[in-house]
């Protein structure tokens, strides 16, 4: 062994230890909220994912049916000619939740989400560093943006027993394919597509977000030149195809195994009614037995409480004072739900200006909603999830971080100021000449377009909520740190 080799080995070991330290610091920063809280955070629908996943395991005969489930099935009302199953919740993510719950490690959902995040960031950084060299090591360049983003909402969503963290993962992957796809090696593209597929099938809103980002992908990749310009759009189409196939597969399984028809809740219809154009359209055209959406108009007349017209009450409420959709027969529910796209087209054609203004207004409102308050469980959420089992930390209960404390408002105010400063830094690096490569700039623009797509989909189609805005807003400080890696380099000639 030469003297040079003997000197290189301690240096490599030291570099390996430093790299490991970077990754450990990033992991602790991302998982800081769950470590501080002592247990995971959860939401009203956490039980929905666990229950649907557990039911899927029973239908697939992978676990024995529970006596309570058997008794409930025996007592079901068979008078309805249509049996339905909720298709609004991801069957893929539900199955994962059911498996982890059955194994007694429900917190595995958090590790699954975090693994997808770290893998996506590692892949983006790896390709960016290789194609646009910077002096920072791969471990540091992967970890630093995550540590900076952990000063925002990221740790709250890493502690969340919900699929929300996979929305920003999808945005990162689609942005990376657009900016760096042509320079990726074959296995890197395949890995990016695999991560994108895992992210897009985890929530219904992710399909629409990816569809909007596809529209931006082609012109953005052409900005970098014609070489390999179709790689990113084609890869995104494959990712969208995974979501489409999941939906079709779920329909087949529901029909064959559960003898039920899949129904996606009428989020679009409910949103249009609350905004006004949808309600006006129903008022003009209903009652009419030939119009599939008219049964909802009849149900809305059961009460005159103005709050019955909010999208969440229309979709989920079961009381006669505030409910409507859930009070209809399953046949009518299916009619209204299946007709929501046609209903949107009809309303848009008849009232294009009013409908467009409503969507833009909701998108703007959603863009400004970045509080982490909805990640913190309340007593009602705890009651809703009291039957969930299988968590290592025990029953799903409020931990050390209680949402009704003054610290929440202080944290949100500090984070909002942090996001504004980070956005200003990102925009400055985008518009001013400097060492930041063109591909990194394209990546940043695509990420910001992904944030806007998230606001349009969740605010315009569903309902503006802080949960939806905060799940992606940490991407702004992430971008600031990511772009700084190249901004700190001296002015050099760089290839686009």
Short mmCIF file of C-alpha atoms in Angstrom, two decimals, residues 118-373:
data_model
loop_
_atom_site.label_atom_id
_atom_site.label_comp_id
_atom_site.label_asym_id
_atom_site.label_seq_id
_atom_site.Cartn_x
_atom_site.Cartn_y
_atom_site.Cartn_z
CA UNK A 118 -35.42 12.14 0.96
CA UNK A 119 -35.12 9.95 -2.11
CA UNK A 120 -36.65 12.65 -4.33
CA UNK A 121 -34.39 15.41 -2.95
CA UNK A 122 -31.30 13.16 -3.18
CA UNK A 123 -32.09 12.36 -6.82
CA UNK A 124 -32.68 16.01 -7.76
CA UNK A 125 -29.46 17.11 -6.06
CA UNK A 126 -27.41 14.28 -7.52
CA UNK A 127 -28.35 15.13 -11.11
CA UNK A 128 -28.05 18.91 -10.59
CA UNK A 129 -24.58 18.61 -9.07
CA UNK A 130 -23.35 16.28 -11.78
CA UNK A 131 -24.59 18.40 -14.68
CA UNK A 132 -23.93 21.82 -13.12
CA UNK A 133 -20.96 21.41 -10.83
CA UNK A 134 -20.87 23.16 -7.47
CA UNK A 135 -18.28 22.99 -4.72
CA UNK A 136 -20.70 21.62 -2.12
CA UNK A 137 -20.76 17.87 -1.43
CA UNK A 138 -23.78 15.77 -2.37
CA UNK A 139 -24.63 15.08 1.28
CA UNK A 140 -24.51 18.78 2.18
CA UNK A 141 -26.41 19.86 -0.94
CA UNK A 142 -29.14 17.28 -0.22
CA UNK A 143 -29.42 18.05 3.48
CA UNK A 144 -29.09 21.84 3.62
CA UNK A 145 -32.32 22.66 1.71
CA UNK A 146 -34.24 20.19 3.88
CA UNK A 147 -32.82 21.70 7.07
CA UNK A 148 -33.77 25.20 5.90
CA UNK A 149 -37.25 24.00 4.85
CA UNK A 150 -37.65 22.49 8.33
CA UNK A 151 -37.80 26.03 9.70
CA UNK A 152 -41.20 26.16 7.98
CA UNK A 153 -44.12 23.75 7.80
CA UNK A 154 -42.20 20.68 6.59
CA UNK A 155 -41.76 18.96 10.01
CA UNK A 156 -45.48 19.22 10.74
CA UNK A 157 -46.31 17.32 7.56
CA UNK A 158 -43.53 14.80 8.16
CA UNK A 159 -45.34 14.04 11.45
CA UNK A 160 -48.77 13.82 9.76
CA UNK A 161 -50.52 10.46 9.30
CA UNK A 162 -51.86 11.65 5.95
CA UNK A 163 -50.58 11.62 2.33
CA UNK A 164 -50.07 15.41 2.21
CA UNK A 165 -46.25 15.27 2.21
CA UNK A 166 -46.35 13.41 -1.11
CA UNK A 167 -47.86 16.47 -2.87
CA UNK A 168 -44.58 18.47 -2.64
CA UNK A 169 -42.67 15.27 -3.47
CA UNK A 170 -44.66 15.08 -6.71
CA UNK A 171 -43.96 18.75 -7.46
CA UNK A 172 -40.22 18.20 -6.90
CA UNK A 173 -40.11 15.16 -9.18
CA UNK A 174 -42.06 16.76 -12.04
CA UNK A 175 -39.92 19.89 -11.77
CA UNK A 176 -36.73 17.82 -11.78
CA UNK A 177 -37.82 15.87 -14.85
CA UNK A 178 -38.54 19.15 -16.65
CA UNK A 179 -35.26 20.84 -15.70
CA UNK A 180 -32.82 17.92 -15.58
CA UNK A 181 -34.61 15.04 -17.33
CA UNK A 182 -32.54 15.25 -20.51
CA UNK A 183 -29.33 14.90 -18.49
CA UNK A 184 -30.53 12.05 -16.28
CA UNK A 185 -29.15 8.57 -16.73
CA UNK A 186 -31.67 5.92 -17.64
CA UNK A 187 -31.96 4.49 -14.12
CA UNK A 188 -32.35 8.01 -12.71
CA UNK A 189 -35.29 8.68 -15.04
CA UNK A 190 -36.86 5.36 -14.08
CA UNK A 191 -36.40 6.16 -10.39
CA UNK A 192 -37.91 9.63 -10.88
CA UNK A 193 -40.93 8.15 -12.66
CA UNK A 194 -41.32 5.51 -9.93
CA UNK A 195 -41.27 8.15 -7.17
CA UNK A 196 -43.67 10.30 -9.19
CA UNK A 197 -46.05 7.38 -9.61
CA UNK A 198 -45.97 6.59 -5.89
CA UNK A 199 -46.72 10.24 -5.12
CA UNK A 200 -49.47 10.84 -7.68
CA UNK A 201 -51.57 7.83 -6.67
CA UNK A 202 -51.53 8.80 -2.99
CA UNK A 203 -54.21 11.52 -3.26
CA UNK A 204 -56.92 12.47 -5.73
CA UNK A 205 -55.75 16.09 -5.98
CA UNK A 206 -52.28 15.03 -7.16
CA UNK A 207 -53.62 13.91 -10.55
CA UNK A 208 -54.95 17.39 -11.31
CA UNK A 209 -51.74 19.04 -10.06
CA UNK A 210 -49.66 16.84 -12.37
CA UNK A 211 -51.98 17.58 -15.27
CA UNK A 212 -51.52 21.33 -14.81
CA UNK A 213 -47.74 20.94 -14.49
CA UNK A 214 -47.70 18.92 -17.72
CA UNK A 215 -49.05 21.99 -19.53
CA UNK A 216 -46.04 23.99 -18.31
CA UNK A 217 -43.45 21.24 -18.80
CA UNK A 218 -43.13 21.39 -22.60
CA UNK A 219 -42.50 25.16 -22.99
CA UNK A 220 -40.19 25.14 -19.96
CA UNK A 221 -38.10 22.25 -21.28
CA UNK A 222 -37.96 23.90 -24.74
CA UNK A 223 -36.48 26.94 -23.01
CA UNK A 224 -33.42 24.78 -22.34
CA UNK A 225 -33.14 23.67 -25.98
CA UNK A 226 -34.67 21.08 -28.29
CA UNK A 227 -32.35 18.24 -27.27
CA UNK A 228 -34.45 15.78 -25.27
CA UNK A 229 -37.32 18.25 -25.04
CA UNK A 230 -39.96 15.50 -25.08
CA UNK A 231 -38.40 13.45 -22.26
CA UNK A 232 -40.08 15.36 -19.43
CA UNK A 233 -43.59 15.58 -20.97
CA UNK A 234 -43.55 11.87 -21.84
CA UNK A 235 -42.35 10.94 -18.35
CA UNK A 236 -45.13 13.04 -16.80
CA UNK A 237 -47.66 11.34 -19.08
CA UNK A 238 -46.44 7.96 -17.76
CA UNK A 239 -46.86 9.24 -14.20
CA UNK A 240 -50.38 10.45 -14.99
CA UNK A 241 -51.08 7.05 -16.53
CA UNK A 242 -50.30 5.38 -13.21
CA UNK A 243 -53.01 7.43 -11.50
CA UNK A 244 -55.49 6.65 -14.26
CA UNK A 245 -54.75 2.91 -14.08
CA UNK A 246 -55.09 2.95 -10.29
CA UNK A 247 -58.59 4.37 -10.67
CA UNK A 248 -59.56 1.75 -13.22
CA UNK A 249 -58.08 -1.07 -11.14
CA UNK A 250 -59.97 0.15 -8.08
CA UNK A 251 -63.22 0.12 -10.02
CA UNK A 252 -62.62 -3.48 -11.13
CA UNK A 253 -61.71 -4.66 -7.62
CA UNK A 254 -64.69 -2.85 -6.08
CA UNK A 255 -67.07 -4.46 -8.58
CA UNK A 256 -65.61 -7.95 -8.33
CA UNK A 257 -64.72 -8.17 -4.63
CA UNK A 258 -67.21 -5.83 -2.94
CA UNK A 259 -69.95 -5.83 -5.61
CA UNK A 260 -69.96 -2.02 -5.35
CA UNK A 261 -69.58 0.94 -7.66
CA UNK A 262 -66.91 3.56 -7.06
CA UNK A 263 -68.16 7.08 -6.37
CA UNK A 264 -65.96 10.16 -6.06
CA UNK A 265 -67.56 12.79 -3.86
CA UNK A 266 -68.86 15.80 -5.85
CA UNK A 267 -66.18 18.26 -4.74
CA UNK A 268 -66.43 20.28 -7.96
CA UNK A 269 -70.22 20.54 -7.76
CA UNK A 270 -70.12 21.56 -4.10
CA UNK A 271 -67.44 24.17 -4.77
CA UNK A 272 -69.46 25.72 -7.62
CA UNK A 273 -72.57 25.84 -5.45
CA UNK A 274 -70.79 27.62 -2.61
CA UNK A 275 -69.19 30.09 -5.04
CA UNK A 276 -72.60 30.98 -6.49
CA UNK A 277 -72.60 30.04 -10.20
CA UNK A 278 -73.45 26.41 -9.47
CA UNK A 279 -76.36 27.33 -7.20
CA UNK A 280 -77.73 29.78 -9.77
CA UNK A 281 -77.49 27.15 -12.50
CA UNK A 282 -79.41 24.61 -10.40
CA UNK A 283 -82.01 27.23 -9.52
CA UNK A 284 -82.62 27.94 -13.21
CA UNK A 285 -82.74 24.34 -14.44
CA UNK A 286 -84.13 22.25 -11.56
CA UNK A 287 -86.16 20.29 -10.79
CA UNK A 288 -85.72 18.24 -13.94
CA UNK A 289 -85.52 14.42 -13.84
CA UNK A 290 -83.39 14.44 -16.97
CA UNK A 291 -80.59 16.44 -15.25
CA UNK A 292 -78.40 14.22 -13.08
CA UNK A 293 -77.40 17.05 -10.74
CA UNK A 294 -80.96 18.08 -9.87
CA UNK A 295 -81.44 15.61 -6.97
CA UNK A 296 -78.89 17.71 -5.09
CA UNK A 297 -81.03 20.81 -5.64
CA UNK A 298 -83.97 19.02 -4.05
CA UNK A 299 -81.82 17.98 -1.08
CA UNK A 300 -80.60 21.55 -0.61
CA UNK A 301 -84.20 22.64 -0.07
CA UNK A 302 -84.55 20.52 3.08
CA UNK A 303 -83.21 23.46 5.07
CA UNK A 304 -82.82 27.21 4.69
CA UNK A 305 -79.69 27.52 6.86
CA UNK A 306 -77.19 29.49 4.75
CA UNK A 307 -74.31 27.36 6.03
CA UNK A 308 -75.77 24.35 4.24
CA UNK A 309 -74.34 25.86 1.03
CA UNK A 310 -70.70 25.58 2.10
CA UNK A 311 -68.76 22.95 0.15
CA UNK A 312 -67.75 20.93 3.21
CA UNK A 313 -71.33 20.72 4.51
CA UNK A 314 -72.68 19.75 1.09
CA UNK A 315 -70.10 16.98 0.76
CA UNK A 316 -69.89 15.56 4.29
CA UNK A 317 -72.72 16.76 6.57
CA UNK A 318 -75.44 14.26 7.53
CA UNK A 319 -77.84 16.43 9.61
CA UNK A 320 -81.07 17.74 8.04
CA UNK A 321 -80.13 21.31 9.00
CA UNK A 322 -76.81 21.37 7.11
CA UNK A 323 -76.70 18.17 5.08
CA UNK A 324 -77.76 17.49 1.50
CA UNK A 325 -75.62 15.10 -0.59
CA UNK A 326 -75.26 12.51 2.16
CA UNK A 327 -79.03 12.55 2.79
CA UNK A 328 -79.85 11.37 -0.72
CA UNK A 329 -80.24 7.75 -1.77
CA UNK A 330 -77.11 5.98 -2.99
CA UNK A 331 -78.52 5.98 -6.52
CA UNK A 332 -78.92 9.76 -6.47
CA UNK A 333 -75.55 10.25 -4.82
CA UNK A 334 -73.94 8.29 -7.63
CA UNK A 335 -75.85 10.30 -10.27
CA UNK A 336 -74.74 13.63 -8.81
CA UNK A 337 -71.15 12.51 -8.25
CA UNK A 338 -70.74 11.01 -11.73
CA UNK A 339 -72.15 14.18 -13.30
CA UNK A 340 -69.82 16.67 -11.58
CA UNK A 341 -67.53 17.16 -14.59
CA UNK A 342 -70.52 17.61 -16.90
CA UNK A 343 -72.02 19.99 -14.33
CA UNK A 344 -68.82 22.05 -14.31
CA UNK A 345 -68.84 22.29 -18.11
CA UNK A 346 -72.50 23.34 -18.16
CA UNK A 347 -71.98 26.03 -15.52
CA UNK A 348 -68.83 27.29 -17.23
CA UNK A 349 -70.56 27.53 -20.62
CA UNK A 350 -73.52 29.42 -19.16
CA UNK A 351 -71.57 31.69 -16.77
CA UNK A 352 -67.94 31.76 -17.96
CA UNK A 353 -66.96 35.07 -16.36
CA UNK A 354 -68.51 34.36 -12.96
CA UNK A 355 -67.05 30.84 -12.85
CA UNK A 356 -63.56 31.97 -13.86
CA UNK A 357 -63.55 34.79 -11.32
CA UNK A 358 -64.64 32.37 -8.59
CA UNK A 359 -61.82 29.94 -9.41
CA UNK A 360 -59.20 32.71 -9.50
CA UNK A 361 -60.49 34.13 -6.23
CA UNK A 362 -60.28 30.73 -4.55
CA UNK A 363 -56.77 30.20 -5.92
CA UNK A 364 -55.64 33.55 -4.52
CA UNK A 365 -57.21 32.80 -1.13
CA UNK A 366 -55.63 29.35 -1.06
CA UNK A 367 -52.19 30.77 -1.93
CA UNK A 368 -52.25 32.94 1.19
CA UNK A 369 -53.31 30.14 3.57
CA UNK A 370 -50.11 28.69 5.01
CA UNK A 371 -50.86 28.01 8.68
CA UNK A 372 -49.98 24.62 10.19
CA UNK A 373 -53.06 24.71 12.46
#
